[in-house]
mmCIF file of C-alpha atoms in Angstrom:
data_model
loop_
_atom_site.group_PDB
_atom_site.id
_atom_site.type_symbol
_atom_site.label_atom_id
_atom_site.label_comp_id
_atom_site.label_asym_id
_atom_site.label_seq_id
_atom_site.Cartn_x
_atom_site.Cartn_y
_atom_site.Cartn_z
ATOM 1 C CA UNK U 1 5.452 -38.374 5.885
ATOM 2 C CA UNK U 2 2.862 -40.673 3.899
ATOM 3 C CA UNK U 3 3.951 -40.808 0.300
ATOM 4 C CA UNK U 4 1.471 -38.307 -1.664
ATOM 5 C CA UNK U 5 -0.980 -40.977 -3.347
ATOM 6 C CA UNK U 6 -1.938 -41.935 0.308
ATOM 7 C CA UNK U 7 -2.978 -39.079 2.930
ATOM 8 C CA UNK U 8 -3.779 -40.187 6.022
ATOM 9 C CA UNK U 9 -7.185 -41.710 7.113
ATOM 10 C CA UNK U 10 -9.833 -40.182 9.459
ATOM 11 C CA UNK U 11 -10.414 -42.967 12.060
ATOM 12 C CA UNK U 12 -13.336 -41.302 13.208
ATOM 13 C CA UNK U 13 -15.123 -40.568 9.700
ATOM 14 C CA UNK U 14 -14.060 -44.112 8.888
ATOM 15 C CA UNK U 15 -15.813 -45.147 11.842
ATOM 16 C CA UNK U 16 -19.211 -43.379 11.071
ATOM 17 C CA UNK U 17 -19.237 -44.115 7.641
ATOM 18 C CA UNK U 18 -18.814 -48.301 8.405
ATOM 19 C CA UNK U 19 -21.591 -47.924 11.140
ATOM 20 C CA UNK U 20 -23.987 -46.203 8.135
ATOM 21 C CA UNK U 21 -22.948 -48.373 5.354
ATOM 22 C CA UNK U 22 -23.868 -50.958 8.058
ATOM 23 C CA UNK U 23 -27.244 -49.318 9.044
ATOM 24 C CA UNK U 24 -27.820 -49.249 4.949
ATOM 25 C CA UNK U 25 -27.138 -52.468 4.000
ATOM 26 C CA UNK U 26 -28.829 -54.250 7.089
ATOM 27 C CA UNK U 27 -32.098 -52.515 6.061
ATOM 28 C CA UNK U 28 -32.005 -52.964 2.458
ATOM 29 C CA UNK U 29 -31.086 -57.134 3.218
ATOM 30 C CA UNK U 30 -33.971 -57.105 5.843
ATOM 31 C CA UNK U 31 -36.211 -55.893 2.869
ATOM 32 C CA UNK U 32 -35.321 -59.012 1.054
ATOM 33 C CA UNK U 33 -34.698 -61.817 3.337
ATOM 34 C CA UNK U 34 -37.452 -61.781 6.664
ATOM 35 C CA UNK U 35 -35.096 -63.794 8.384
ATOM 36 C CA UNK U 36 -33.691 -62.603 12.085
ATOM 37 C CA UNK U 37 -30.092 -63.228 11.174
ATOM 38 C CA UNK U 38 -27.789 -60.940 9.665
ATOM 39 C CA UNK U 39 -27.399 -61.562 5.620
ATOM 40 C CA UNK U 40 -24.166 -61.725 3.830
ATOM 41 C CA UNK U 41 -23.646 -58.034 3.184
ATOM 42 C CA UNK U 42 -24.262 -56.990 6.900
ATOM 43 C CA UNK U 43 -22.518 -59.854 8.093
ATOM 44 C CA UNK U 44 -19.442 -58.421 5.970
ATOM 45 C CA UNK U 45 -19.627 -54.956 7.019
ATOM 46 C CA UNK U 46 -20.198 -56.000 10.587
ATOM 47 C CA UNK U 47 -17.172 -58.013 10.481
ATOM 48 C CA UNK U 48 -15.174 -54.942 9.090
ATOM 49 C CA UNK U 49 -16.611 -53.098 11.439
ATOM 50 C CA UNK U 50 -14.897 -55.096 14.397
ATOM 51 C CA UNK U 51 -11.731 -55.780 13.122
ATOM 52 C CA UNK U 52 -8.963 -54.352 15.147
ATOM 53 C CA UNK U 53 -5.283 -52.883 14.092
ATOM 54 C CA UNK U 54 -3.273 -51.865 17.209
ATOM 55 C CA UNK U 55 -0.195 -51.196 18.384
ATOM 56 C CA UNK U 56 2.327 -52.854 20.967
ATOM 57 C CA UNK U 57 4.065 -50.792 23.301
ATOM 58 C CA UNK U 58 7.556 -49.470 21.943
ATOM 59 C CA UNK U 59 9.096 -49.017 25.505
ATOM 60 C CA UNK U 60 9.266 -53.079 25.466
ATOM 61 C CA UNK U 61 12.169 -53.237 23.497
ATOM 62 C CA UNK U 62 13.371 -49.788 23.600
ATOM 63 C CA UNK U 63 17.581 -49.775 24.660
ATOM 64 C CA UNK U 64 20.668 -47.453 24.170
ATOM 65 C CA UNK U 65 23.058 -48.580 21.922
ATOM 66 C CA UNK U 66 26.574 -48.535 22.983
ATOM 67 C CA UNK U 67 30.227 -48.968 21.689
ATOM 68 C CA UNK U 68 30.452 -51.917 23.997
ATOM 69 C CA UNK U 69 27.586 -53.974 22.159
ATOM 70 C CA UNK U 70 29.561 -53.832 18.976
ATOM 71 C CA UNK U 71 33.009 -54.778 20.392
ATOM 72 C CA UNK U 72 31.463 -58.148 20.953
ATOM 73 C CA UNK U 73 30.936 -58.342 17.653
ATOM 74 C CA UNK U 74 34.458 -58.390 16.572
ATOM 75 C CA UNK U 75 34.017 -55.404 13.805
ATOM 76 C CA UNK U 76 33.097 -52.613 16.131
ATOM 77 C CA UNK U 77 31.805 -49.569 15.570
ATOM 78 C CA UNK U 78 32.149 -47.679 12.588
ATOM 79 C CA UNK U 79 34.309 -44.425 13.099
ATOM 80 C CA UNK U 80 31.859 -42.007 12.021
ATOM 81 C CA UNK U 81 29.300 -43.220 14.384
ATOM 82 C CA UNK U 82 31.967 -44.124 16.956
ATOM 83 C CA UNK U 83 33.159 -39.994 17.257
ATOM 84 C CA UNK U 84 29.037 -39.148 17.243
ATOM 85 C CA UNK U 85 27.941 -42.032 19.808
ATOM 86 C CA UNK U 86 31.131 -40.205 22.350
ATOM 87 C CA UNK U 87 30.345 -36.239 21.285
ATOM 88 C CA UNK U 88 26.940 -35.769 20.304
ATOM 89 C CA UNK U 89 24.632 -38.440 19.936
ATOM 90 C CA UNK U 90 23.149 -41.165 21.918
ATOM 91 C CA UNK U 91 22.055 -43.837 20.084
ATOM 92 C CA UNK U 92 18.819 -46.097 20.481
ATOM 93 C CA UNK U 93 17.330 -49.114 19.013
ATOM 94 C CA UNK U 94 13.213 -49.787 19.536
ATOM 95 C CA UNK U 95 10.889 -52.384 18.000
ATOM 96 C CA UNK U 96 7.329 -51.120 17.281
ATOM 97 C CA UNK U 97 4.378 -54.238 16.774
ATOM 98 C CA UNK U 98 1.377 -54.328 15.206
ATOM 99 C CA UNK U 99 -1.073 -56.308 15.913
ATOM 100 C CA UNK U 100 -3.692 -56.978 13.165
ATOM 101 C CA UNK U 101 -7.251 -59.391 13.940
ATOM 102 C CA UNK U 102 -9.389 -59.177 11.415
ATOM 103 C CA UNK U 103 -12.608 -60.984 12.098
ATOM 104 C CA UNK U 104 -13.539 -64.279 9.828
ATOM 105 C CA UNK U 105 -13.766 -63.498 6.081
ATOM 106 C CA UNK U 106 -12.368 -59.804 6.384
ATOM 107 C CA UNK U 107 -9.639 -59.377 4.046
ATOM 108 C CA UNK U 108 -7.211 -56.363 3.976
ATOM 109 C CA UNK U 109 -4.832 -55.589 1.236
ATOM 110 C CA UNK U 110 -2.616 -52.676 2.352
ATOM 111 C CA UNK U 111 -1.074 -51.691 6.381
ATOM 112 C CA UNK U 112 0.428 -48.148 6.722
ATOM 113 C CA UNK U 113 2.526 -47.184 9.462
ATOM 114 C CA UNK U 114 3.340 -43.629 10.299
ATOM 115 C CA UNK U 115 5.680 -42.647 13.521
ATOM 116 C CA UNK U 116 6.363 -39.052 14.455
ATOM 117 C CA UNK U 117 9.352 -38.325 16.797
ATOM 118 C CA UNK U 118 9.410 -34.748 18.617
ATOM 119 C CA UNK U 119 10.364 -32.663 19.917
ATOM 120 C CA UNK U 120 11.057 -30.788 16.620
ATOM 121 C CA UNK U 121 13.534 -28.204 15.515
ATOM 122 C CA UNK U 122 17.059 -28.656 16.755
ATOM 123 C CA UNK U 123 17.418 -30.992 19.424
ATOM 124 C CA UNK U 124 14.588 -33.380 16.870
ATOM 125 C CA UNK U 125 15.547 -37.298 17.009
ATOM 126 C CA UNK U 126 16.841 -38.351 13.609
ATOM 127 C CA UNK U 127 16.089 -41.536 12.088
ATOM 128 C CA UNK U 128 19.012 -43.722 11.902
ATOM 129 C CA UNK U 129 17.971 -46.561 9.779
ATOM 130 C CA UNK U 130 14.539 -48.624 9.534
ATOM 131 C CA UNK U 131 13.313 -51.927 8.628
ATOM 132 C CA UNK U 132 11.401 -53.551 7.251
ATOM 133 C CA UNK U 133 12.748 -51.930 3.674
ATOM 134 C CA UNK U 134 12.157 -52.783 0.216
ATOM 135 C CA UNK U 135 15.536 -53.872 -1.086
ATOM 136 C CA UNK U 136 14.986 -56.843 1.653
ATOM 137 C CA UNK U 137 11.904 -58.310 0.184
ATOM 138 C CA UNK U 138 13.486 -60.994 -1.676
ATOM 139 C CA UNK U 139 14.981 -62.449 1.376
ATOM 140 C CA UNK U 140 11.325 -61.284 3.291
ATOM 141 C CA UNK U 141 9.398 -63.070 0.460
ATOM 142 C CA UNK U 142 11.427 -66.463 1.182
ATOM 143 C CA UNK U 143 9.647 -67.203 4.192
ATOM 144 C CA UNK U 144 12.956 -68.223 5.788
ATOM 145 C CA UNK U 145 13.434 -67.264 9.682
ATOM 146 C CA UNK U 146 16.225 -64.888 10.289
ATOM 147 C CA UNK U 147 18.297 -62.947 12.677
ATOM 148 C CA UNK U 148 17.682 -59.344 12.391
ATOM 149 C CA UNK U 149 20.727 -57.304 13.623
ATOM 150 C CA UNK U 150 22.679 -54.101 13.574
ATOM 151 C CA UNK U 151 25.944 -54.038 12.259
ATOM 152 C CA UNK U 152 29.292 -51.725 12.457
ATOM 153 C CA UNK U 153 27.411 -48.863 10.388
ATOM 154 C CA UNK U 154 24.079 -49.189 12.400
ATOM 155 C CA UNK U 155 22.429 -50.625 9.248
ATOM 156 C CA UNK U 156 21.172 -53.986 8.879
ATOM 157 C CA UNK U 157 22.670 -57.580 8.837
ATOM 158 C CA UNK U 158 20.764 -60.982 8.434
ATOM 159 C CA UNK U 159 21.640 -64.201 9.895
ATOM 160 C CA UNK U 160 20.043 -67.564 8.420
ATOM 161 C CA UNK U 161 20.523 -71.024 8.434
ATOM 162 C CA UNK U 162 23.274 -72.354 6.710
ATOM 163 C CA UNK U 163 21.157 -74.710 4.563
ATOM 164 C CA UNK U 164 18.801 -71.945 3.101
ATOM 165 C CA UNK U 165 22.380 -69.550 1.942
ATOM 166 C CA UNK U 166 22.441 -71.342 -1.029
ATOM 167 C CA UNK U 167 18.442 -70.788 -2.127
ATOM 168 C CA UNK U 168 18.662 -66.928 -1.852
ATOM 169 C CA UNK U 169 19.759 -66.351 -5.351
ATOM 170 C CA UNK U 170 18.133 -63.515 -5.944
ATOM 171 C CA UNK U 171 19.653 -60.952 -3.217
ATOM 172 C CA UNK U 172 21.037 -57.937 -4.495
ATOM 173 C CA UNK U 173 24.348 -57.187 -4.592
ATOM 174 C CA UNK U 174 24.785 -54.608 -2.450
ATOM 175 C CA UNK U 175 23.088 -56.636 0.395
ATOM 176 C CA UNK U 176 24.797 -59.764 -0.137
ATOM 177 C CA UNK U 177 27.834 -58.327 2.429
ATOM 178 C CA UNK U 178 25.190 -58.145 4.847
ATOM 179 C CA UNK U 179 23.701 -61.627 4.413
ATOM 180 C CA UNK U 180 25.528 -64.633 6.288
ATOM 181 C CA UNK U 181 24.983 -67.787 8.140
ATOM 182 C CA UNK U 182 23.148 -67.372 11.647
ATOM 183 C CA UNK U 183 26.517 -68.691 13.417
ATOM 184 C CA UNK U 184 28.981 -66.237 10.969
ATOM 185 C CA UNK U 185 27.102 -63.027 12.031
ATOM 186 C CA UNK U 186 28.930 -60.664 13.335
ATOM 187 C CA UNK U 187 26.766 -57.746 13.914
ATOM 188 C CA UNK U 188 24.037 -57.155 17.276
ATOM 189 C CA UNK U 189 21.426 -58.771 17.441
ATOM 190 C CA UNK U 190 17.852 -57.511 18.043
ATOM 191 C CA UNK U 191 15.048 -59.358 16.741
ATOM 192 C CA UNK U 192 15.799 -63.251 16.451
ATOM 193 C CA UNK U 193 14.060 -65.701 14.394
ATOM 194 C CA UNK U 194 12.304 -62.657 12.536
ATOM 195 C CA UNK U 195 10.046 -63.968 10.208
ATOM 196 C CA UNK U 196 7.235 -62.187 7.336
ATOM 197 C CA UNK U 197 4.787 -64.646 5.995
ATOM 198 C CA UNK U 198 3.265 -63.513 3.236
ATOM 199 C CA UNK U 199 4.045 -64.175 -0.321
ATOM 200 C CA UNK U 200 4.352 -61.416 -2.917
ATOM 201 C CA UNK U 201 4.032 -58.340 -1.418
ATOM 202 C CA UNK U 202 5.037 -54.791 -2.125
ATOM 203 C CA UNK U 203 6.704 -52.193 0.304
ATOM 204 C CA UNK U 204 7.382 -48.560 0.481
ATOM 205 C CA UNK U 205 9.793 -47.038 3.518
ATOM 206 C CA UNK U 206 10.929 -43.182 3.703
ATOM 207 C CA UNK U 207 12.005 -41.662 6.768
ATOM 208 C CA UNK U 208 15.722 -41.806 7.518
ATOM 209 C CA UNK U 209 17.374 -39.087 8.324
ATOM 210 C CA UNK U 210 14.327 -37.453 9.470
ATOM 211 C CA UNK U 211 11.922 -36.916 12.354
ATOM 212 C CA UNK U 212 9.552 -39.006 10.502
ATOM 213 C CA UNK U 213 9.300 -42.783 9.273
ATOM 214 C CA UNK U 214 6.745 -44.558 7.179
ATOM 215 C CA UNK U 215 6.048 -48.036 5.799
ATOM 216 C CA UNK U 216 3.559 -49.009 3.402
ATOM 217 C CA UNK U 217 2.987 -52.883 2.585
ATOM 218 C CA UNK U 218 1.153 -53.848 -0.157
ATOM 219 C CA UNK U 219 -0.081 -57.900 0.288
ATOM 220 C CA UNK U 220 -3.665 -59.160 -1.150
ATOM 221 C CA UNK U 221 -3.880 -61.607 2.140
ATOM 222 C CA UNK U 222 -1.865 -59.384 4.533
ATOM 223 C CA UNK U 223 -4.824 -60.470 7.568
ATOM 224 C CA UNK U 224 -3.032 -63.824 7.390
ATOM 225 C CA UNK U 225 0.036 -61.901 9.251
ATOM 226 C CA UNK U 226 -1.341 -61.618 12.858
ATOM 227 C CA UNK U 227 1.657 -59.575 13.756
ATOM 228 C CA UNK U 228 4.037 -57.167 11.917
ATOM 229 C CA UNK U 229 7.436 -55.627 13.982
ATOM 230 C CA UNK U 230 8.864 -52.907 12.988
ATOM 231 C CA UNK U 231 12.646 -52.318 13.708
ATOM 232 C CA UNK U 232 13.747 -48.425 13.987
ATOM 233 C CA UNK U 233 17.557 -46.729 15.467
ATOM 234 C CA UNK U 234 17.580 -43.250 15.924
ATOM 235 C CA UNK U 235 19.520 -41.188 17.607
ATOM 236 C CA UNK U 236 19.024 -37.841 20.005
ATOM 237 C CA UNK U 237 21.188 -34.829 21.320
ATOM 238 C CA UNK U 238 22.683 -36.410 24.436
ATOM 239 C CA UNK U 239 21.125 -33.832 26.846
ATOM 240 C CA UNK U 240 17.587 -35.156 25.443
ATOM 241 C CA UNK U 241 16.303 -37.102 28.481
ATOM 242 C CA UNK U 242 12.805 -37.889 26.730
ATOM 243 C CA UNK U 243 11.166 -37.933 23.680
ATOM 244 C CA UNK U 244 7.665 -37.678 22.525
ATOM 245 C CA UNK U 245 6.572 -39.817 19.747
ATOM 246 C CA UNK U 246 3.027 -40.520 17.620
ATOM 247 C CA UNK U 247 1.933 -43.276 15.860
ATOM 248 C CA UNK U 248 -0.470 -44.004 13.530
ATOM 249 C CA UNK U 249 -1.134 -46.917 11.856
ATOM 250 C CA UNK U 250 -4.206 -48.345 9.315
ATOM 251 C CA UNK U 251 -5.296 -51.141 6.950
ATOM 252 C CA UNK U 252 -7.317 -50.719 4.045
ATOM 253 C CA UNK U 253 -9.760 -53.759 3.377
ATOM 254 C CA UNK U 254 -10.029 -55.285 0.081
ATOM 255 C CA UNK U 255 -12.661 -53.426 -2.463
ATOM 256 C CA UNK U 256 -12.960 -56.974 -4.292
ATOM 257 C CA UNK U 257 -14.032 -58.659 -1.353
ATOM 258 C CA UNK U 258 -16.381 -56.102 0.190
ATOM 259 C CA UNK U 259 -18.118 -55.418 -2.915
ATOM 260 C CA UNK U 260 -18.639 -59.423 -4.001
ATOM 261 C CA UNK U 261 -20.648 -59.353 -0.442
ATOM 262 C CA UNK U 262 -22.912 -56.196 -1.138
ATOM 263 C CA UNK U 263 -23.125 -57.106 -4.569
ATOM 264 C CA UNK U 264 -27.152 -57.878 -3.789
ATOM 265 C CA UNK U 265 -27.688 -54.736 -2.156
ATOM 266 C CA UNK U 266 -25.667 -52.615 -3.718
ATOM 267 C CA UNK U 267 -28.043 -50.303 -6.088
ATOM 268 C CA UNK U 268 -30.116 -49.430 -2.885
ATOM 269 C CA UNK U 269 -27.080 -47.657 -1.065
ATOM 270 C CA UNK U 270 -27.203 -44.152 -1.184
ATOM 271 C CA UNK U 271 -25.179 -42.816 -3.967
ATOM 272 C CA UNK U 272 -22.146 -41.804 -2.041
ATOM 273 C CA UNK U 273 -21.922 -45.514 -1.369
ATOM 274 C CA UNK U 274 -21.583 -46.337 -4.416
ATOM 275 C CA UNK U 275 -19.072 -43.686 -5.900
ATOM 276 C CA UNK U 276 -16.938 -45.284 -3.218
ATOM 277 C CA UNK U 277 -17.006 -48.857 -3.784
ATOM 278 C CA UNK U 278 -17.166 -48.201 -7.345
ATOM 279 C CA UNK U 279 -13.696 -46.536 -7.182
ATOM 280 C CA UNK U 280 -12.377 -49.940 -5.201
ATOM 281 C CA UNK U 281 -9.638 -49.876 -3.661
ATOM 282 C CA UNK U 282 -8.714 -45.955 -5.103
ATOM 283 C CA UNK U 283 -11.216 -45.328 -2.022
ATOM 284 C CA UNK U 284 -10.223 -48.127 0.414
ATOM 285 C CA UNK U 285 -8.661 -45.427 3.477
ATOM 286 C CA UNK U 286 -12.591 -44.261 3.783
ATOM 287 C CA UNK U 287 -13.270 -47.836 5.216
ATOM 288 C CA UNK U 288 -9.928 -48.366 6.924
ATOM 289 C CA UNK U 289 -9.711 -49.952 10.213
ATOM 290 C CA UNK U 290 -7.017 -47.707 12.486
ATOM 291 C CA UNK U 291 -5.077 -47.104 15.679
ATOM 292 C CA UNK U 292 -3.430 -43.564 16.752
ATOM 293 C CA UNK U 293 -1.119 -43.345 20.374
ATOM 294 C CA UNK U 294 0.908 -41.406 21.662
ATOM 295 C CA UNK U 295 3.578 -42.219 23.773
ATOM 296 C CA UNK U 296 6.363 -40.146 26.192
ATOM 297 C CA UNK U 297 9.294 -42.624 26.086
ATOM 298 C CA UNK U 298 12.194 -42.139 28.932
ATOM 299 C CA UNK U 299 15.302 -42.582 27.120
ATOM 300 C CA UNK U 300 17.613 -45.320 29.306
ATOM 301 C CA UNK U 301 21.066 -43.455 30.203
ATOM 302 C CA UNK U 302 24.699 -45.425 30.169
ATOM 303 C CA UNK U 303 25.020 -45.831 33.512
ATOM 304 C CA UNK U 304 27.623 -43.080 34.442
ATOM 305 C CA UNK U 305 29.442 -44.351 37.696
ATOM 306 C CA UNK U 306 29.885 -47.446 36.493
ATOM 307 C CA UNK U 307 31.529 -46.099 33.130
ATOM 308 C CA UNK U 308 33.783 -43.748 35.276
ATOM 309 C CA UNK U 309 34.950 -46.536 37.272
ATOM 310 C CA UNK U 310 35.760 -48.407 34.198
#
C-alpha cells in the first residue's frame, strides 16, 4: 500500500549499489590523497553503508481487547463495536518499533513503514485504526509527553499534563474531544509517556479498513529519533487463531548531505552515479538503508472458563 510517488525499495540492489558507489569513490579518493585512511567521501558512504533500520518484535505488546478494558473507563464501549467484539470480531491492539542507528554524520530525511496482514480474502484482518496520523502532528510537533490510548470508538485519545492544555492552540477541532488532561482521560491506555522528537515534520498514513497499513514521515533530521512506535488495532474473524503478517520498513538518506561529501569525487563516478545523485533525493530509495520480517503472531484468546464462570 505505499502511496504511488514511492514504490518500494530493493534492499538487496540498495545494498550492491552502496558497496560499488563505495568501491568507486574509495578508489577515485585514493587517487588523490596517498594517505591509508579513508577520505571524506568513503568515510560517508561507509557510514551509510552501516547504518541500521530494524524492527522490534510486535508480539511484545500484542493483547486482545475486551469489553471489560473499557468499562473501567467509565464510557464503555461503543455499541457498534460492542455487538461486533460479542458476534464477529475479536479485537487486538499491537505496538510495532523501529529502531533507527545511523552511524556519525549519516543523515536521513524520510522512514517508510509498510505492514501486510494475511491471510487474505475473507477471513483477512482489517485495520481498525492506526497511529501515528497526520491530523495529530500539531500535538506530535509540541514535543510534549503524552498518554496514547484507545477510547469508546477504538480511535485515539491523548492524555497530557495539565500545564501544557493551555499551549496546544492549534489542535483541530475535531480532535479537541479527544484531547484532555493525563488524570481526566477516560479512554485505555496503551503507550504512556509517548513522545516524537522532532520538529517540523510531515506524515502520510493509509491503511484502515484494510489488510494493509503504511506511514510515511517526512523530517530533515529524523536520525535524531533513535526509536519510532507505531500503534495499530485490528480486528479478525473470531475463529482466526493466527495471523501472518510482513513488514517492511526503510529510510532514505539525505541527497544534500551525501552529495556535499562526494562533491570532490564526484565527476569520476561512473555515469549512473551521477544521474542518481544528480536527481537528489527524487532517487534517495536506491541508497536506502532497510529491514523486511516476517512474523506468525498467535492471537491471545479471552480466557473461556473463566468468562463462563463469570
Amino acid at each position: 500500500m505505499t502511496d504511488k510517488k514511492n514504490p518500494l525499495p530493493n534492499p538487496q540492489e540498495a545494498e550492491t549499489f552502496l558497496a560499488d558507489l563505495f568501491e568507486q569513490v574509495n578508489k577515485w579518493e585514493s587517487n588523490l590523497d596517498e594517505s591509508t585512511k579513508l577520505g571524506v567521501a568513503a568515510t560517508a558512504v561507509k557510514s551509510l553503508l552501516e547504518s541500521t533500520v530494524s524492527f522490534g518484535n510486535p508480539r511484545d505488546k500484542l493483547i486482545l481487547l475486551t469489553e471489560d478494558l473499557f468499562e473501567e473507563t467509565e464510557e464503555g464501549l461503543s455499541n457498534i463495536y460492542r455487538q461486533q467484539m460479542r458476534d464477529a470480531f475479536d479485537f487486538y491492539y499491537m505496538t510495532v518499533t523501529v529502531d533507527l542507528r545511523p552511524k556519525p554524520g549519516v543523515r536521513f530525511w524520510r522512514l517508510c513503514c509498510e505492514l501486510d496482514f494475511s491471510p487474505k480474502g475473507e477471513k483477512e484482518p482489517i485495520v481498525q485504526s492506526i497511529f501515528p496520523k497526520s491530523q495529530w502532528r500539531p500535538v506530535m510537533r509540541s514535543g510534549v509527553g503524552m498518554n496514547l490510548a484507545i477510547n469508546s470508538n477504538l480511535d485515539w485519545s491523548i492524555g497530557i499534563d495539565s500545564t501544557e492544555v493551555a499551549e496546544l492552540t492549534t489542535i483541530p477541532g475535531e480532535l479537541k474531544a479527544n484531547v484532555a488532561k493525563k488524570n481526566e482521560l477516560k479512554a485505555f491506555i496503551v503507550i504512556p509517556e509517548y513522545a516524537y522528537e522532532a520538529g517540523h515534520f510531515e506524515m502520510i498514513s493509509q491503511g484502515e479498513g484494510n489488510s494493509k497499513c503504511y506511514w510515511r514521515i517526512e523530517e530533515p533530521e529524523i536520525q535524531k529519533i533513535p526509536t519510532v512506535q507505531f500503534a495499530i488495532v485490528f480486528k479478525v474473524p473470531k475463529e482466526i487463531k493466527s495471523i501472518n503478517l510482513r513488514g517492511m520498513v526503510w529510510v532514505e538518506p539525505n541527497m544534500n548531505w551525501l552529495t556535499a561529501d562526494i562533491r570532490d569525487v564526484f565527476s569520476d563516478l561512473a555515469d549512473r552515479f551521477q544521474t542518481l545523485i544528480r536527481n537528489k533525493n527524487q532517487a534517495a530509495i536506491k541508497f536506502s538503508r532497510s529491514d523486511v520480517k516476517e512474523w506468525i503472531l498467535k492471537l491471545p484468546k479471552a480466557n473461556l472458563t473463566q468468562d463462563l464462570a463469570t
